[in-house]
Amino acid sequence: MLGRLLRLCCGLWLLGVLPVQAAVTHDPALRWKTLHTEHFRVHFHDDGERLARRTAALAERVHQRLAPLIGWTPAEPVDIVVDDRKDIANGFASVFPEDRLTIYVSPPDGIDGLEDHDGWLDLLLTHEYTHILHLDRADGLPGTVRRFFGRNVWLFPNALQPRWLIEGLATWHETDRERGIGRGQSSYYDMLMRMEVAQGIKPVRQVNQWIASWPAGQTPYLYGVAFFDFTVAQHGEERVRALIDQYSDNLIPFRINSNSQQVLGGNLDELWPQFEAYLEQRHGTRLKAIRAAGLVTGEQLTRNGYYGGPAQALPGGDVLYLRVDGRNEPALMRRRQDGSAQYLASVRPQAHFTVHPLAGVLLAQPEINRNSNLFYDLYRVNAENGHMTRLTHGGRYRFAVWNPEGTRILAVHNDGDQFALHMLDAEGHRQEILVAGEPDAVYGEPDWSPDGRHVALAVWRPQTGWNLEQFELAARRFEQLTQDASIKAHPHYTPDGQALLFTSDHGGVYNLRRLDLASRKTVTLTNVEGGAFHPSQSKDSQAVVYVGYHNKGFDVYRLATPASMPMPGADQLVLSPPPEPVIRESTVTVDDYSPYSGLRPRWWFPHLWIDSQRTEVGFITSAWDPLLRHIYYLDIAYDFRNEWFTGSVDYIYDRYWPTIKLHAS
């Protein structure tokens, strides 16, 4: 037995070393620290303490609000990893093996469902911390068994139900209709569900699954938040908490029908027709009103559907657009005047572009940087043959636009939560910083005026939300062009420079608008059932090319004769976000990041194998630290019949590239 044990011990050291992936989780050059509060451990790097303190203060406020609503407080502080090295607006939560959040602090910079907020970090923390409280909660028998087996994956009752119920609850809690924030009340989600109603609501058996058909990844959020709205409307707000209470002591996974039966008086198959009727009443009424007013839509030029992006009219009738159809890799396309479609170049998801008739296409798209970061970089693309030239490496330029001569570039720079305007030469080299940015202000979708004097942008500010602003290049100052509670986006100068085309959700529906820059009068150009976005005009045509939303996703349209209709009303309110929370210094400590507390085993499961050849008794466990530097999995047992140890050990070290993976058995 001793010999076998020695061989096993030697085997643990004589392990193969393999690079297993092309990227590490975090940039190895970053130096991390941890800020401790009563309920959170906030992990940040280098000079990020200001952002970490703000995150901690917001998280403590979110905890005070949500913990009583969910009926749960985690037993240990929750880890929050503050990641400002990803140029996307996102975050995720996990309760296994510990309660952990990762937040990408870059805010939304366009219309995709996340734009309706009065502070990105507050909205993001609310959504993700709802997941933590909801999924971590375990009452009754699951809670009792968890005390013995630890945080075993099967002992999180609320995690073992369809995703639309999980995401729906978090989206419902992020939504505040009185303050006008969150996806549950947004015009974007109203648009998505309005067109679902127009084509027929999906059956519950389809919503229960991971589906590729449109609206694809939005489905669990969209149907989930709508179902909780239905629950409140039909049964009262207290039933939301009752659904959590009733399911949190459930040891049998996916017993969602018995839960709804006990709380709402019917299984989901019985409730779904009532849910459909609720949606028909809520969204069908607006559909009828839109149709009664007379539809004003363009001719549909593409039939790709799925996700969209900008489209831009070219002289001669051609159109450049992004194809993100869910079947092929995303691509920059050119639709010729004769209706044929020309593939130009492959692009990344969430790419942006603008075009100059001589200088070509300016493409901004996310790229892996230093095997870990996700930064937007700029490319020049030939609009005739698709040849691509990379202009920046690690530039972090979310948007860019040519000057009228095609010799300089104005680019929107993003450094986590800080936006700026940079002037670049035609090769992508920075010449000067025009605006260093200010806390929380978001700059997006620039367009350079034909006379070269101004740049129009969609700008989000804490007190005013999304509005159109014009940046005067000579004076280096912003001028606000609109100011109301609607969301405005996608500004585009008319060829004569006298007006701006844009999209807004005045009246609750995204339609195209035209703002006369001299009189400041705005008119409506379309009246669509879904939505209309990204308007543009070429110099040789009055037609407006835009991206329209229908029940299969987004496509390109051409409106030959834009209307000139009155603007729907919009609230004139100014956003009133809650005052910034402040944490007491006496409750905060900061020290160097240590992975070791995260590596303590927090769950185990018995290893038991008995037959005529062996009698193995042992345990299985695993853990990883919040930054995913160290990951291990243990399956260790002792074979009493053969008198030796058996099992396997896996370890991954993911701080530097290449990632190292070790295995012994």
XYZ file of C-alpha atoms in Angstrom:
665
model
C 0.000 0.000 0.000
C 2.842 2.383 0.851
C 4.343 1.936 -2.615
C 1.053 2.691 -4.286
C 0.598 5.757 -2.085
C 4.076 6.994 -2.969
C 3.382 6.500 -6.672
C 0.177 8.488 -6.296
C 1.995 11.301 -4.491
C 4.678 11.394 -7.154
C 1.997 11.453 -9.804
C 0.584 14.595 -8.268
C 3.874 16.350 -9.014
C 4.817 14.744 -12.322
C 1.964 16.341 -14.251
C 1.567 17.448 -17.810
C 1.455 21.165 -18.511
C -0.828 22.285 -21.344
C -1.983 25.681 -22.567
C -5.734 25.195 -22.679
C -7.093 28.498 -23.917
C -6.080 31.585 -25.850
C -6.965 34.132 -23.185
C -6.730 34.649 -19.444
C -9.542 36.053 -17.339
C -7.830 39.288 -16.284
C -4.871 41.245 -17.598
C -1.751 39.913 -15.791
C -0.374 43.458 -15.496
C -3.178 44.529 -13.159
C -2.530 44.711 -9.422
C -5.636 43.921 -7.417
C -6.875 45.043 -4.016
C -9.989 44.274 -1.982
C -12.294 46.731 -0.238
C -14.287 45.190 2.616
C -17.705 46.386 3.827
C -20.341 44.765 5.997
C -21.945 42.740 3.197
C -19.429 42.860 0.337
C -15.835 42.295 -0.704
C -15.158 44.559 -3.688
C -12.136 43.563 -5.780
C -10.561 46.326 -7.868
C -7.241 47.008 -9.534
C -4.590 49.727 -9.558
C -6.133 53.216 -9.348
C -9.726 51.965 -9.190
C -10.403 52.679 -5.503
C -12.733 55.599 -6.269
C -14.900 53.355 -8.419
C -14.684 50.525 -5.888
C -15.893 52.772 -3.061
C -18.776 53.972 -5.178
C -19.645 50.392 -6.124
C -19.547 49.318 -2.482
C -21.784 52.192 -1.380
C -24.309 51.462 -4.127
C -24.220 47.744 -3.336
C -24.906 48.357 0.358
C -27.888 50.535 -0.571
C -29.172 47.889 -2.985
C -28.806 45.277 -0.243
C -30.847 47.345 2.201
C -33.631 47.651 -0.365
C -33.686 44.124 -1.790
C -32.943 41.866 1.187
C -36.364 42.458 2.827
C -38.131 42.003 -0.525
C -36.474 38.656 -1.256
C -36.400 37.572 2.386
C -32.739 36.597 2.481
C -29.293 37.764 3.566
C -26.213 35.769 2.496
C -24.272 34.108 5.287
C -20.947 35.543 4.086
C -19.962 38.783 2.333
C -20.602 38.725 -1.405
C -17.628 39.136 -3.750
C -17.907 41.857 -6.412
C -15.257 41.987 -9.136
C -15.149 45.465 -10.693
C -14.003 44.966 -14.284
C -13.344 48.102 -16.328
C -11.373 46.265 -19.015
C -14.375 45.094 -21.033
C -15.941 47.625 -23.398
C -19.421 46.150 -23.122
C -22.321 46.802 -20.763
C -22.926 43.576 -18.884
C -22.466 41.627 -15.687
C -23.156 38.215 -14.228
C -23.847 36.551 -10.905
C -23.032 33.128 -9.496
C -23.934 31.433 -6.226
C -21.724 28.364 -6.700
C -19.357 27.815 -5.015
C -19.757 31.279 -3.427
C -21.945 34.330 -3.930
C -20.076 36.386 -6.521
C -20.794 39.222 -8.933
C -18.750 40.467 -11.853
C -19.730 43.870 -13.200
C -18.528 45.458 -16.423
C -18.604 49.146 -15.625
C -18.725 50.411 -19.227
C -22.264 51.811 -19.553
C -24.693 51.267 -22.437
C -24.017 53.683 -25.291
C -26.992 52.983 -27.560
C -30.458 51.468 -27.766
C -30.410 47.753 -26.957
C -32.691 47.441 -23.930
C -30.199 48.566 -21.268
C -30.339 52.270 -22.111
C -33.278 53.088 -19.813
C -31.550 53.816 -16.500
C -30.708 56.691 -14.183
C -27.286 55.274 -13.315
C -25.758 52.197 -14.944
C -24.020 50.808 -11.865
C -27.176 51.109 -9.773
C -29.280 49.279 -12.367
C -26.632 46.602 -12.915
C -26.091 45.938 -9.213
C -29.839 45.780 -8.617
C -30.320 43.162 -11.323
C -27.341 40.994 -10.423
C -27.795 41.218 -6.654
C -31.413 40.128 -7.086
C -29.950 36.958 -8.606
C -27.677 36.474 -5.596
C -30.447 36.851 -3.015
C -32.957 34.833 -5.027
C -30.709 31.931 -6.022
C -28.831 31.718 -2.714
C -31.984 31.375 -0.651
C -32.678 27.876 0.686
C -35.302 27.160 3.344
C -36.656 24.012 4.938
C -35.107 20.713 3.886
C -32.677 22.154 1.268
C -31.372 24.607 3.860
C -30.950 21.848 6.425
C -29.159 19.515 4.003
C -26.916 22.384 2.879
C -25.627 22.720 6.440
C -24.178 19.222 6.084
C -23.132 19.010 2.415
C -22.308 22.695 2.063
C -23.108 24.712 -1.048
C -23.825 21.713 -3.234
C -25.175 22.704 -6.637
C -28.383 20.680 -6.095
C -29.213 22.589 -2.922
C -30.119 25.895 -4.574
C -33.854 25.415 -5.219
C -34.434 28.718 -6.993
C -31.597 28.049 -9.437
C -33.334 24.861 -10.585
C -36.178 26.389 -12.559
C -36.510 27.788 -16.096
C -34.319 30.756 -16.885
C -37.239 33.057 -17.720
C -38.447 32.898 -14.112
C -34.950 33.716 -12.823
C -34.201 36.552 -15.248
C -37.781 37.774 -15.107
C -37.609 38.353 -11.357
C -34.309 40.255 -11.605
C -35.604 42.379 -14.485
C -38.817 43.074 -12.568
C -36.838 44.270 -9.540
C -34.562 46.469 -11.689
C -37.657 48.220 -13.076
C -39.113 51.301 -11.416
C -42.090 52.651 -13.350
C -42.393 55.795 -11.260
C -38.792 56.768 -11.978
C -39.007 55.491 -15.560
C -36.047 53.110 -15.396
C -35.459 49.450 -16.150
C -36.288 47.153 -19.023
C -39.715 46.216 -17.685
C -41.091 49.676 -18.499
C -38.841 50.594 -21.428
C -40.079 51.475 -24.897
C -37.580 48.958 -26.281
C -39.091 46.032 -24.373
C -42.585 47.311 -25.167
C -41.551 47.167 -28.834
C -40.286 43.601 -28.535
C -43.434 42.381 -26.800
C -45.750 44.414 -29.032
C -44.442 42.538 -32.047
C -44.639 39.240 -30.166
C -48.331 39.981 -29.638
C -48.691 40.878 -33.322
C -47.444 37.443 -34.426
C -48.740 35.395 -31.485
C -47.277 34.800 -28.034
C -44.887 31.872 -27.715
C -46.223 28.853 -25.781
C -44.828 28.243 -22.323
C -43.106 25.024 -23.408
C -41.030 27.076 -25.874
C -40.232 29.866 -23.416
C -39.061 27.206 -20.945
C -36.259 26.227 -23.346
C -33.119 27.899 -24.622
C -34.340 29.044 -28.031
C -32.571 30.367 -31.103
C -35.660 31.836 -32.774
C -36.207 35.547 -32.328
C -36.053 37.286 -29.870
C -33.464 34.655 -28.926
C -31.394 35.656 -25.882
C -33.848 38.409 -24.951
C -36.691 35.894 -24.546
C -36.226 34.957 -20.852
C -35.920 38.605 -19.821
C -38.817 39.743 -22.003
C -41.312 37.025 -21.117
C -40.104 36.772 -17.541
C -40.613 40.410 -16.585
C -43.947 40.456 -18.424
C -45.117 37.412 -16.440
C -44.262 39.067 -13.131
C -46.108 42.204 -14.286
C -49.066 39.931 -15.067
C -48.782 38.331 -11.622
C -48.918 41.737 -9.934
C -51.803 42.947 -12.107
C -53.914 39.829 -11.576
C -52.968 38.672 -8.088
C -51.198 41.519 -6.292
C -47.557 42.367 -5.621
C -47.395 40.126 -2.552
C -47.692 37.086 -4.843
C -44.216 37.797 -6.246
C -42.695 37.240 -2.822
C -44.998 34.251 -2.283
C -43.617 32.562 -5.419
C -40.123 32.858 -3.920
C -41.189 31.734 -0.440
C -43.037 28.692 -1.740
C -40.230 27.483 -4.012
C -37.271 28.104 -1.689
C -37.857 24.919 0.332
C -38.290 22.731 -2.746
C -35.891 19.786 -2.970
C -37.224 18.448 -6.296
C -35.939 20.478 -9.279
C -38.227 22.269 -11.740
C -41.502 21.826 -9.829
C -42.732 25.094 -11.290
C -46.286 23.928 -11.954
C -46.919 22.947 -8.345
C -45.483 26.306 -7.253
C -47.780 28.339 -9.508
C -50.705 26.087 -8.554
C -50.263 26.831 -4.862
C -49.486 30.543 -5.226
C -51.455 31.644 -8.304
C -54.207 29.036 -8.394
C -53.214 27.205 -11.570
C -50.354 25.470 -13.317
C -48.509 27.365 -16.020
C -50.420 25.705 -18.860
C -53.643 26.932 -17.250
C -52.277 30.418 -16.532
C -50.712 30.991 -19.953
C -53.990 31.844 -21.785
C -54.677 34.446 -19.077
C -51.151 35.771 -19.568
C -51.734 35.994 -23.327
C -54.982 37.903 -22.777
C -53.174 40.312 -20.451
C -50.475 40.955 -23.069
C -53.058 41.368 -25.815
C -54.896 43.973 -23.778
C -51.706 45.791 -22.789
C -49.912 45.812 -26.142
C -52.704 45.130 -28.603
C -54.333 48.427 -27.692
C -51.260 50.357 -28.828
C -51.006 48.293 -32.004
C -54.578 49.207 -32.898
C -53.903 52.890 -32.210
C -50.805 52.867 -34.439
C -52.714 51.228 -37.271
C -55.684 53.551 -36.860
C -53.403 56.581 -37.256
C -52.147 55.221 -40.584
C -48.852 53.400 -40.998
C -45.948 55.345 -42.493
C -43.176 52.857 -43.199
C -40.507 52.361 -45.796
C -39.902 49.639 -48.346
C -38.126 46.658 -46.787
C -34.751 46.202 -48.515
C -33.297 43.240 -46.587
C -34.843 40.133 -45.065
C -32.244 38.954 -42.606
C -34.012 39.695 -39.317
C -32.420 38.939 -35.967
C -30.003 41.522 -34.561
C -29.369 44.730 -36.421
C -26.910 47.566 -36.504
C -26.445 50.826 -38.333
C -27.251 51.265 -42.016
C -26.101 54.152 -44.169
C -27.305 55.426 -47.524
C -24.687 55.956 -50.236
C -24.875 58.147 -53.348
C -26.386 56.267 -56.255
C -28.853 54.273 -54.170
C -26.551 51.704 -52.546
C -26.784 51.000 -48.814
C -24.181 49.750 -46.337
C -25.488 47.717 -43.407
C -24.584 45.055 -40.862
C -25.975 41.549 -41.248
C -26.310 39.749 -37.900
C -28.877 37.108 -38.803
C -28.062 34.310 -36.345
C -27.212 31.919 -39.191
C -24.016 33.376 -40.639
C -21.126 35.177 -39.018
C -21.771 38.915 -38.652
C -20.786 40.832 -41.762
C -20.583 44.281 -43.295
C -22.759 44.174 -46.410
C -23.452 46.441 -49.374
C -26.861 46.361 -50.991
C -26.584 47.488 -54.574
C -29.258 49.590 -56.230
C -30.324 46.565 -58.289
C -31.170 44.673 -55.082
C -28.130 42.379 -54.991
C -26.227 41.997 -51.715
C -22.412 42.123 -51.658
C -20.438 40.698 -48.753
C -17.645 43.089 -47.776
C -16.065 41.876 -44.537
C -16.594 39.835 -41.398
C -17.218 41.906 -38.287
C -17.606 41.309 -34.566
C -20.963 41.374 -32.814
C -21.849 44.866 -31.525
C -19.774 46.584 -34.211
C -20.477 50.187 -35.261
C -19.604 51.934 -38.506
C -19.820 55.201 -40.408
C -18.832 55.838 -44.015
C -17.254 58.592 -46.104
C -17.711 58.453 -49.901
C -13.959 58.816 -50.507
C -12.192 57.768 -47.290
C -14.256 54.602 -46.886
C -15.850 52.881 -43.936
C -14.778 53.496 -40.338
C -15.518 50.350 -38.371
C -15.359 50.147 -34.555
C -15.536 46.662 -33.102
C -14.462 44.803 -29.929
C -11.174 42.903 -30.033
C -9.270 40.774 -27.522
C -6.354 42.780 -26.141
C -3.424 41.267 -24.213
C -5.256 37.928 -24.213
C -7.711 39.215 -21.605
C -9.205 42.661 -22.231
C -12.046 43.392 -24.641
C -11.397 46.779 -26.224
C -12.993 48.480 -29.213
C -10.594 49.231 -32.057
C -10.904 51.061 -35.360
C -10.570 49.714 -38.894
C -10.786 51.329 -42.286
C -12.754 49.222 -44.770
C -12.828 49.736 -48.520
C -16.512 50.116 -49.399
C -15.973 48.541 -52.834
C -13.951 45.401 -52.131
C -14.067 45.025 -48.327
C -10.303 45.282 -47.781
C -9.685 46.018 -44.077
C -6.848 48.022 -42.536
C -6.525 48.083 -38.771
C -5.948 51.596 -37.431
C -5.670 51.122 -33.661
C -4.584 48.452 -31.196
C -6.139 48.709 -27.745
C -7.549 52.117 -28.659
C -10.889 51.731 -26.819
C -12.761 53.767 -29.444
C -16.452 52.862 -29.343
C -17.513 55.166 -32.215
C -15.723 57.147 -34.897
C -16.650 59.463 -37.777
C -14.749 61.107 -40.644
C -14.587 64.852 -41.087
C -16.212 66.094 -44.340
C -12.867 65.959 -46.181
C -12.101 62.416 -45.030
C -8.743 63.463 -43.565
C -9.395 63.359 -39.808
C -11.371 61.207 -37.408
C -13.351 62.153 -34.328
C -13.525 59.145 -32.015
C -15.425 58.441 -28.802
C -12.967 57.026 -26.287
C -14.148 54.857 -23.405
C -12.037 54.047 -20.355
C -14.396 52.078 -18.155
C -16.884 54.629 -16.840
C -15.116 57.652 -18.367
C -15.849 58.848 -21.913
C -13.833 61.364 -23.937
C -13.640 62.802 -27.453
C -10.353 62.345 -29.320
C -9.180 63.766 -32.631
C -7.213 61.280 -34.740
C -5.462 61.562 -38.063
C -6.554 59.438 -41.016
C -4.249 56.615 -39.876
C -5.792 56.424 -36.406
C -3.042 58.248 -34.483
C -4.294 60.516 -31.722
C -3.668 64.204 -32.368
C -5.431 65.768 -29.403
C -8.002 65.238 -26.681
C -10.966 67.491 -27.395
C -12.951 66.665 -24.262
C -11.531 64.680 -21.366
C -15.020 63.698 -20.268
C -16.820 64.017 -16.993
C -18.049 61.440 -14.476
C -21.028 59.423 -15.715
C -21.533 61.307 -18.997
C -21.841 58.927 -21.969
C -21.093 60.016 -25.540
C -22.397 57.964 -28.441
C -23.058 57.825 -32.185
C -21.273 60.973 -33.446
C -21.974 62.553 -36.831
C -19.874 65.381 -38.308
C -21.767 68.317 -39.806
C -21.315 68.943 -43.550
C -19.748 72.372 -42.868
C -17.168 70.785 -40.559
C -17.955 73.026 -37.578
C -19.962 70.710 -35.326
C -20.371 67.114 -34.271
C -23.780 65.845 -33.165
C -23.939 63.137 -30.510
C -26.412 61.243 -28.385
C -25.366 62.076 -24.811
C -26.504 60.608 -21.502
C -26.121 62.761 -18.393
C -27.259 61.943 -14.845
C -29.795 64.758 -14.542
C -31.108 64.826 -18.104
C -30.916 61.281 -19.475
C -30.483 60.722 -23.220
C -30.555 63.876 -25.333
C -29.025 65.224 -28.514
C -26.112 67.608 -28.146
C -23.957 69.448 -30.642
C -20.250 69.856 -29.979
C -18.734 73.025 -31.416
C -15.202 72.123 -32.444
C -13.713 75.631 -32.417
C -15.096 76.594 -29.005
C -14.741 73.095 -27.506
C -18.199 73.261 -25.947
C -21.459 71.321 -25.995
C -24.837 72.762 -26.904
C -27.925 70.850 -25.809
C -30.420 70.452 -28.649
C -33.191 68.548 -26.855
C -34.307 68.232 -23.262
C -37.154 65.991 -22.215
C -37.657 62.545 -20.723
C -37.726 60.616 -24.000
C -34.726 58.641 -25.243
C -33.025 60.116 -28.300
C -30.382 58.350 -30.378
C -28.707 57.934 -33.791
C -28.323 61.598 -34.857
C -27.500 62.108 -38.537
C -27.164 65.452 -40.319
C -29.201 65.996 -43.450
C -27.002 66.581 -46.530
C -27.531 70.365 -46.337
C -26.643 70.437 -42.628
C -29.834 72.299 -41.753
C -31.437 69.511 -39.730
C -30.764 66.366 -37.755
C -32.467 63.053 -38.361
C -32.715 60.883 -35.264
C -34.835 58.298 -33.482
C -36.722 58.777 -30.230
C -39.393 57.054 -28.162
C -41.740 60.037 -27.899
C -45.210 58.603 -27.398
C -43.753 55.249 -26.328
C -42.729 54.079 -29.829
C -39.335 54.515 -31.485
C -39.951 56.511 -34.673
C -37.794 58.692 -36.903
C -37.752 62.441 -36.235
C -36.345 65.520 -37.931
C -35.013 68.446 -35.875
C -34.633 71.772 -37.673
C -31.470 73.295 -36.205
C -32.518 76.900 -36.797
C -36.071 76.825 -35.439
C -35.568 73.843 -33.078
C -38.860 72.475 -34.394
C -39.115 68.687 -34.504
C -41.442 66.620 -36.684
C -42.126 62.890 -36.939
C -41.222 61.085 -40.177
C -42.616 57.578 -39.589
C -45.431 55.765 -37.838
C -44.367 52.134 -37.484
C -45.729 49.155 -35.583
C -42.317 48.074 -34.321
C -39.526 50.635 -34.272
C -37.379 52.749 -36.602
C -33.673 53.444 -35.979
C -30.424 54.695 -37.583
C -31.800 57.151 -40.177
C -29.553 58.471 -42.946
C -29.797 60.327 -46.252
C -27.401 60.517 -49.178
C -26.611 63.761 -50.994
C -28.491 62.769 -54.142
C -31.795 61.616 -52.642
C -34.517 62.763 -50.284
C -35.263 59.168 -49.323
C -34.412 58.145 -45.768
C -32.739 54.789 -45.210
C -33.269 53.331 -41.749
C -33.211 50.125 -39.725
C -36.683 48.925 -38.818
C -37.847 46.408 -36.253
C -40.450 43.739 -37.046
C -41.469 40.417 -35.511
C -38.372 38.608 -36.837
C -35.842 41.222 -35.752
C -34.188 44.111 -37.605
C -33.925 44.885 -41.322
C -33.078 47.799 -43.613
C -35.845 49.988 -45.058
C -36.018 52.920 -47.470
C -38.650 55.615 -46.920
C -39.052 57.374 -50.270
C -41.238 60.196 -48.985
C -40.784 61.013 -45.288
C -43.878 62.337 -43.568
C -44.002 65.526 -41.520
C -46.284 64.710 -38.624
C -46.638 66.426 -35.241
C -44.543 65.150 -32.380
C -46.198 63.100 -29.637
C -45.916 64.615 -26.201
C -43.106 63.780 -23.811
C -42.616 64.433 -20.132
C -40.491 67.492 -19.520
C -39.138 66.097 -16.301
C -35.476 65.970 -15.462
C -34.220 62.695 -14.068
C -33.900 62.711 -10.302
C -31.575 59.858 -9.433
C -31.223 59.124 -5.726
C -28.325 60.940 -4.070
C -25.004 59.145 -4.241
C -24.687 56.875 -1.196
C -21.681 57.228 1.071
C -20.222 54.471 3.216
C -18.789 55.252 6.638
C -15.005 55.073 6.662
C -15.105 53.186 9.959
C -16.836 50.274 8.190
C -14.340 50.022 5.301
C -10.940 48.375 5.073
C -8.698 47.922 2.028
C -5.965 45.331 1.614
C -4.113 43.454 -1.115
C -6.122 40.834 -2.962
C -5.725 37.316 -1.612
C -7.188 34.308 -3.421
C -7.002 31.953 -0.464
C -10.306 32.636 1.272
C -12.029 31.888 -2.025
C -10.259 28.537 -2.290
C -11.677 27.139 0.932
C -13.958 24.203 0.027
C -17.581 25.206 0.496
C -19.273 22.033 -0.680
C -18.649 18.329 -0.839
C -20.313 15.209 -2.138
C -19.589 11.620 -1.122
C -17.522 9.378 -3.358
C -18.911 5.894 -2.766
C -18.210 2.887 -5.007
C -18.819 -0.643 -3.759
C -18.657 -3.780 -5.909
C -16.835 -7.113 -5.915
C -13.538 -5.450 -6.872
C -13.436 -2.352 -4.676
C -14.865 -0.500 -1.704
C -14.120 3.176 -2.271
C -15.142 5.829 0.242
C -14.174 9.472 -0.138
C -15.341 12.916 -1.181
C -15.595 15.288 -4.155
C -15.160 19.059 -3.934
C -13.929 22.042 -5.933
C -13.323 25.773 -5.586
C -11.938 28.815 -7.355
C -11.087 32.314 -6.249
C -13.059 35.400 -7.393
C -10.464 36.390 -10.025
C -10.273 32.808 -11.363
C -6.527 32.628 -10.886
C -6.739 29.248 -9.175
C -9.291 26.534 -9.956
C -9.210 23.034 -8.547
C -11.335 19.896 -8.502
C -10.709 17.010 -6.088
C -12.105 13.492 -6.199
C -10.274 11.605 -3.433
C -11.194 8.218 -1.969
C -9.688 5.293 -0.113
C -10.256 1.756 -1.403
C -10.608 -0.380 1.739
C -10.688 -3.641 -0.218
C -7.418 -2.978 -2.079
C -5.924 -0.732 0.599
C -4.922 2.189 -1.582
C -5.912 5.751 -2.343
C -7.663 6.500 -5.603
C -9.226 9.470 -7.357
C -8.137 12.461 -9.401
C -6.940 16.024 -8.992
C -7.364 18.844 -11.512
C -5.833 22.282 -11.161
C -5.891 25.318 -13.463
C -3.684 28.383 -13.065
C -5.126 31.276 -15.053
C -3.208 34.387 -14.052
C -0.705 34.466 -16.909
C -0.795 33.311 -20.502
C -0.622 30.497 -21.420
C -3.153 29.113 -18.983
C -1.772 26.034 -17.230
C -3.879 22.936 -16.661
C -2.663 20.060 -14.495
C -4.258 16.652 -14.020
C -3.347 13.606 -11.972
C -5.281 10.403 -11.348
